[in-house]
mmCIF file of C-alpha atoms in Angstrom:
data_model
loop_
_atom_site.group_PDB
_atom_site.id
_atom_site.type_symbol
_atom_site.label_atom_id
_atom_site.label_comp_id
_atom_site.label_asym_id
_atom_site.label_seq_id
_atom_site.Cartn_x
_atom_site.Cartn_y
_atom_site.Cartn_z
ATOM 1 C CA GLY A 1 13.458 -11.569 -1.806
ATOM 2 C CA GLN A 2 13.604 -9.005 0.604
ATOM 3 C CA GLU A 3 9.862 -7.960 -0.193
ATOM 4 C CA GLU A 4 8.703 -11.413 0.290
ATOM 5 C CA ALA A 5 10.288 -11.665 3.478
ATOM 6 C CA LYS A 6 8.531 -8.504 4.731
ATOM 7 C CA SER A 7 5.284 -9.457 3.338
ATOM 8 C CA GLY A 8 5.898 -12.999 5.161
ATOM 9 C CA ARG A 9 6.133 -11.475 8.241
ATOM 10 C CA VAL A 10 2.846 -9.133 8.223
ATOM 11 C CA ARG A 11 1.179 -12.343 7.089
ATOM 12 C CA ALA A 12 2.419 -14.198 10.514
ATOM 13 C CA SER A 13 1.439 -11.367 12.484
ATOM 14 C CA ALA A 14 -1.847 -11.263 10.967
ATOM 15 C CA VAL A 15 -2.401 -15.187 11.692
ATOM 16 C CA GLN A 16 -2.018 -13.793 15.172
ATOM 17 C CA CYS A 17 -4.291 -11.320 15.055
ATOM 18 C CA ALA A 18 -6.674 -13.287 13.301
ATOM 19 C CA GLY A 19 -7.092 -16.026 15.525
ATOM 20 C CA ALA A 20 -7.478 -13.753 18.361
ATOM 21 C CA GLY A 21 -10.603 -12.062 16.648
ATOM 22 C CA VAL A 22 -10.134 -8.687 14.929
ATOM 23 C CA ALA A 23 -11.700 -5.329 15.587
ATOM 24 C CA ARG A 24 -11.413 -3.025 12.600
ATOM 25 C CA PRO A 25 -8.268 -0.980 13.502
ATOM 26 C CA LYS A 26 -8.537 3.072 13.567
ATOM 27 C CA VAL A 27 -8.458 3.926 10.026
ATOM 28 C CA ILE A 28 -8.284 7.956 8.993
ATOM 29 C CA GLY A 29 -10.210 8.426 5.620
ATOM 30 C CA VAL A 30 -8.551 10.449 3.326
ATOM 31 C CA VAL A 31 -9.949 9.181 0.246
ATOM 32 C CA ASP A 32 -11.843 12.117 -0.928
ATOM 33 C CA SER A 33 -9.218 14.732 0.237
ATOM 34 C CA LEU A 34 -6.421 13.480 -1.972
ATOM 35 C CA PRO A 35 -5.614 15.244 -5.557
ATOM 36 C CA HIS A 36 -7.123 13.590 -8.288
ATOM 37 C CA HIS A 37 -5.907 14.083 -11.796
ATOM 38 C CA PRO A 38 -8.352 17.031 -13.253
ATOM 39 C CA THR A 39 -7.975 15.577 -17.082
ATOM 40 C CA LEU A 40 -7.835 11.571 -16.540
ATOM 41 C CA PRO A 41 -10.630 9.360 -16.150
ATOM 42 C CA PRO A 42 -11.105 8.425 -12.571
ATOM 43 C CA HIS A 43 -10.274 4.850 -11.354
ATOM 44 C CA GLN A 44 -13.302 2.654 -12.352
ATOM 45 C CA ASN A 45 -14.773 0.054 -9.696
ATOM 46 C CA ARG A 46 -13.368 -3.577 -9.856
ATOM 47 C CA THR A 47 -15.394 -6.111 -11.357
ATOM 48 C CA SER A 48 -14.119 -9.211 -9.633
ATOM 49 C CA PRO A 49 -14.172 -9.761 -5.863
ATOM 50 C CA ILE A 50 -11.011 -8.732 -3.960
ATOM 51 C CA THR A 51 -8.731 -12.123 -3.667
ATOM 52 C CA LYS A 52 -5.724 -10.751 -2.979
ATOM 53 C CA ILE A 53 -4.154 -8.178 -0.735
ATOM 54 C CA VAL A 54 -1.027 -7.286 -1.958
ATOM 55 C CA ILE A 55 1.940 -5.128 0.253
ATOM 56 C CA HIS A 56 4.170 -2.753 -1.103
ATOM 57 C CA HIS A 57 6.169 -0.055 0.357
ATOM 58 C CA THR A 58 6.051 3.554 -0.949
ATOM 59 C CA ASP A 59 9.843 3.529 -2.098
ATOM 60 C CA THR A 60 9.692 7.033 -0.570
ATOM 61 C CA PRO A 61 11.701 8.569 2.310
ATOM 62 C CA LYS A 62 9.813 7.715 5.629
ATOM 63 C CA ASP A 63 9.276 11.340 6.252
ATOM 64 C CA PHE A 64 6.928 11.589 2.818
ATOM 65 C CA THR A 65 3.065 12.265 3.570
ATOM 66 C CA VAL A 66 0.294 10.608 2.054
ATOM 67 C CA GLU A 67 -0.312 13.669 0.480
ATOM 68 C CA GLN A 68 3.018 13.853 -1.399
ATOM 69 C CA ILE A 69 2.674 10.086 -2.365
ATOM 70 C CA ALA A 70 -0.603 11.036 -4.005
ATOM 71 C CA ARG A 71 0.739 13.626 -6.022
ATOM 72 C CA TYR A 72 3.753 11.669 -7.083
ATOM 73 C CA HIS A 73 1.285 8.849 -8.490
ATOM 74 C CA VAL A 74 -0.941 11.329 -9.854
ATOM 75 C CA PHE A 75 1.369 13.971 -11.370
ATOM 76 C CA GLY A 76 4.490 11.970 -11.246
ATOM 77 C CA THR A 77 6.029 11.570 -14.587
ATOM 78 C CA SER A 78 9.150 9.626 -15.570
ATOM 79 C CA PRO A 79 10.138 7.456 -18.443
ATOM 80 C CA TYR A 80 8.709 4.835 -15.973
ATOM 81 C CA LYS A 81 6.038 6.440 -14.325
ATOM 82 C CA ASP A 82 2.762 7.958 -16.605
ATOM 83 C CA PRO A 83 0.216 10.005 -14.392
ATOM 84 C CA TRP A 84 -2.784 8.364 -12.739
ATOM 85 C CA PRO A 85 -6.358 9.200 -11.927
ATOM 86 C CA ALA A 86 -5.262 9.131 -7.843
ATOM 87 C CA ILE A 87 -3.202 7.436 -5.445
ATOM 88 C CA GLY A 88 -2.713 4.056 -6.114
ATOM 89 C CA TYR A 89 -3.086 2.183 -2.998
ATOM 90 C CA HIS A 90 -6.124 1.319 -0.799
ATOM 91 C CA TYR A 91 -4.359 1.909 2.186
ATOM 92 C CA VAL A 92 -0.858 3.446 3.669
ATOM 93 C CA ILE A 93 0.466 3.102 6.983
ATOM 94 C CA ALA A 94 2.796 6.009 8.133
ATOM 95 C CA PRO A 95 6.207 5.159 10.536
ATOM 96 C CA ASP A 96 4.107 6.161 13.929
ATOM 97 C CA GLY A 97 1.472 3.319 12.933
ATOM 98 C CA THR A 98 -0.975 5.794 11.275
ATOM 99 C CA ILE A 99 -3.567 4.078 8.803
ATOM 100 C CA TYR A 100 -4.591 6.028 6.188
ATOM 101 C CA GLN A 101 -7.289 4.803 3.387
ATOM 102 C CA THR A 102 -6.554 5.797 0.653
ATOM 103 C CA GLU A 103 -9.015 4.473 -1.916
ATOM 104 C CA ARG A 104 -12.369 2.707 -1.543
ATOM 105 C CA HIS A 105 -12.738 -1.235 -1.796
ATOM 106 C CA GLU A 106 -14.312 -1.121 -4.665
ATOM 107 C CA THR A 107 -11.871 0.761 -6.420
ATOM 108 C CA ARG A 108 -9.594 -0.570 -9.031
ATOM 109 C CA SER A 109 -6.817 1.897 -8.638
ATOM 110 C CA TYR A 110 -3.312 0.887 -9.993
ATOM 111 C CA HIS A 111 -0.543 -0.717 -7.881
ATOM 112 C CA VAL A 112 -0.431 -4.370 -9.421
ATOM 113 C CA GLY A 113 -0.530 -3.993 -13.298
ATOM 114 C CA ALA A 114 -3.342 -6.721 -14.471
ATOM 115 C CA ALA A 115 -4.353 -7.686 -11.164
ATOM 116 C CA ASN A 116 -5.585 -4.544 -9.691
ATOM 117 C CA ASN A 117 -9.407 -6.022 -10.203
ATOM 118 C CA TYR A 118 -8.776 -8.247 -7.689
ATOM 119 C CA CYS A 119 -6.111 -6.983 -5.203
ATOM 120 C CA LEU A 120 -6.284 -4.589 -2.537
ATOM 121 C CA GLY A 121 -3.227 -2.643 -1.766
ATOM 122 C CA VAL A 122 -1.450 -1.948 1.186
ATOM 123 C CA SER A 123 1.503 0.348 1.366
ATOM 124 C CA LEU A 124 4.272 1.059 3.967
ATOM 125 C CA ILE A 125 5.651 4.378 4.107
ATOM 126 C CA GLY A 126 9.195 3.780 3.307
ATOM 127 C CA ARG A 127 12.329 2.696 0.882
ATOM 128 C CA PHE A 128 12.521 -0.914 2.360
ATOM 129 C CA LEU A 129 15.912 -1.407 0.836
ATOM 130 C CA ILE A 130 19.518 -2.238 1.824
ATOM 131 C CA LYS A 131 21.237 -0.724 -0.750
ATOM 132 C CA ASP A 132 19.780 3.038 -1.800
ATOM 133 C CA TYR A 133 19.273 3.528 -5.580
ATOM 134 C CA ASP A 134 22.873 5.093 -5.391
ATOM 135 C CA GLY A 135 24.308 1.873 -4.158
ATOM 136 C CA SER A 136 25.217 3.600 -0.754
ATOM 137 C CA ILE A 137 24.142 1.357 2.340
ATOM 138 C CA GLN A 138 20.907 2.532 4.090
ATOM 139 C CA PRO A 139 20.921 3.130 7.661
ATOM 140 C CA LYS A 140 19.593 -0.019 9.600
ATOM 141 C CA GLU A 141 16.335 1.806 10.768
ATOM 142 C CA ASP A 142 15.273 2.661 7.112
ATOM 143 C CA GLN A 143 16.057 -1.130 5.951
ATOM 144 C CA LEU A 144 12.601 -2.219 7.505
ATOM 145 C CA PRO A 145 9.119 -0.695 8.415
ATOM 146 C CA THR A 146 8.836 0.917 11.900
ATOM 147 C CA PRO A 147 7.757 -1.855 14.625
ATOM 148 C CA ALA A 148 4.316 0.787 14.466
ATOM 149 C CA GLN A 149 3.798 -0.231 10.775
ATOM 150 C CA MET A 150 4.576 -3.725 11.232
ATOM 151 C CA THR A 151 2.102 -3.723 14.161
ATOM 152 C CA SER A 152 -0.732 -2.021 12.142
ATOM 153 C CA ALA A 153 -0.145 -3.847 8.866
ATOM 154 C CA ALA A 154 -0.805 -6.806 10.911
ATOM 155 C CA HIS A 155 -3.904 -5.453 12.586
ATOM 156 C CA LEU A 156 -5.283 -3.946 9.110
ATOM 157 C CA VAL A 157 -4.588 -7.068 7.100
ATOM 158 C CA ALA A 158 -6.242 -9.341 9.490
ATOM 159 C CA TRP A 159 -9.432 -7.073 9.520
ATOM 160 C CA LEU A 160 -9.261 -6.975 6.081
ATOM 161 C CA MET A 161 -8.643 -10.727 5.368
ATOM 162 C CA ASN A 162 -12.256 -10.872 7.243
ATOM 163 C CA ALA A 163 -13.788 -7.711 5.813
ATOM 164 C CA VAL A 164 -13.351 -8.499 2.090
ATOM 165 C CA ASN A 165 -13.459 -12.210 2.303
ATOM 166 C CA VAL A 166 -9.608 -13.571 1.533
ATOM 167 C CA PRO A 167 -9.638 -16.286 3.969
ATOM 168 C CA ASP A 168 -6.212 -17.806 2.749
ATOM 169 C CA ILE A 169 -3.308 -15.975 3.974
ATOM 170 C CA LYS A 170 -1.349 -17.090 1.136
ATOM 171 C CA ASN A 171 -3.496 -14.483 -0.664
ATOM 172 C CA VAL A 172 -1.393 -11.614 1.166
ATOM 173 C CA VAL A 173 1.334 -11.424 -0.636
ATOM 174 C CA GLY A 174 4.437 -8.906 -1.229
ATOM 175 C CA HIS A 175 4.321 -6.813 -4.568
ATOM 176 C CA LYS A 176 6.960 -8.352 -6.901
#
């Protein structure tokens, strides 16, 4: 669907970046400054090597901050969401293209269920849907990541493929 099309665009851009040789993108580390649940045990370290990179969207308005997303992951509750030890993604990309590292690579965070042990999560801030949950059509500019997000995501994914040894672009997928 639409999620697979987005991850396909990121994969295609990442292949172009990888072919040109990839330097580490500018990344702002916020791992230690984001909220962690006060009573849940922390995320465990993974016991398997990373073999997939999973692209997400935060399913939030584009003006949400990394801090707000982390707070929802840690404290947000609903019939579908239990509290988590910390943010679920390893990287979050803001609409202006800023890349934040939100978890360490060795952390088995919560973002893809049973596959968390071998997947690294990259999420773009936004709710990239044609129709919002109330059935209304979202403005065109909210249906897709910004060009800056796409550029940063492609650069990050191309670098990560080398950094964590994910050699096959087929192992860069969209969530669901």
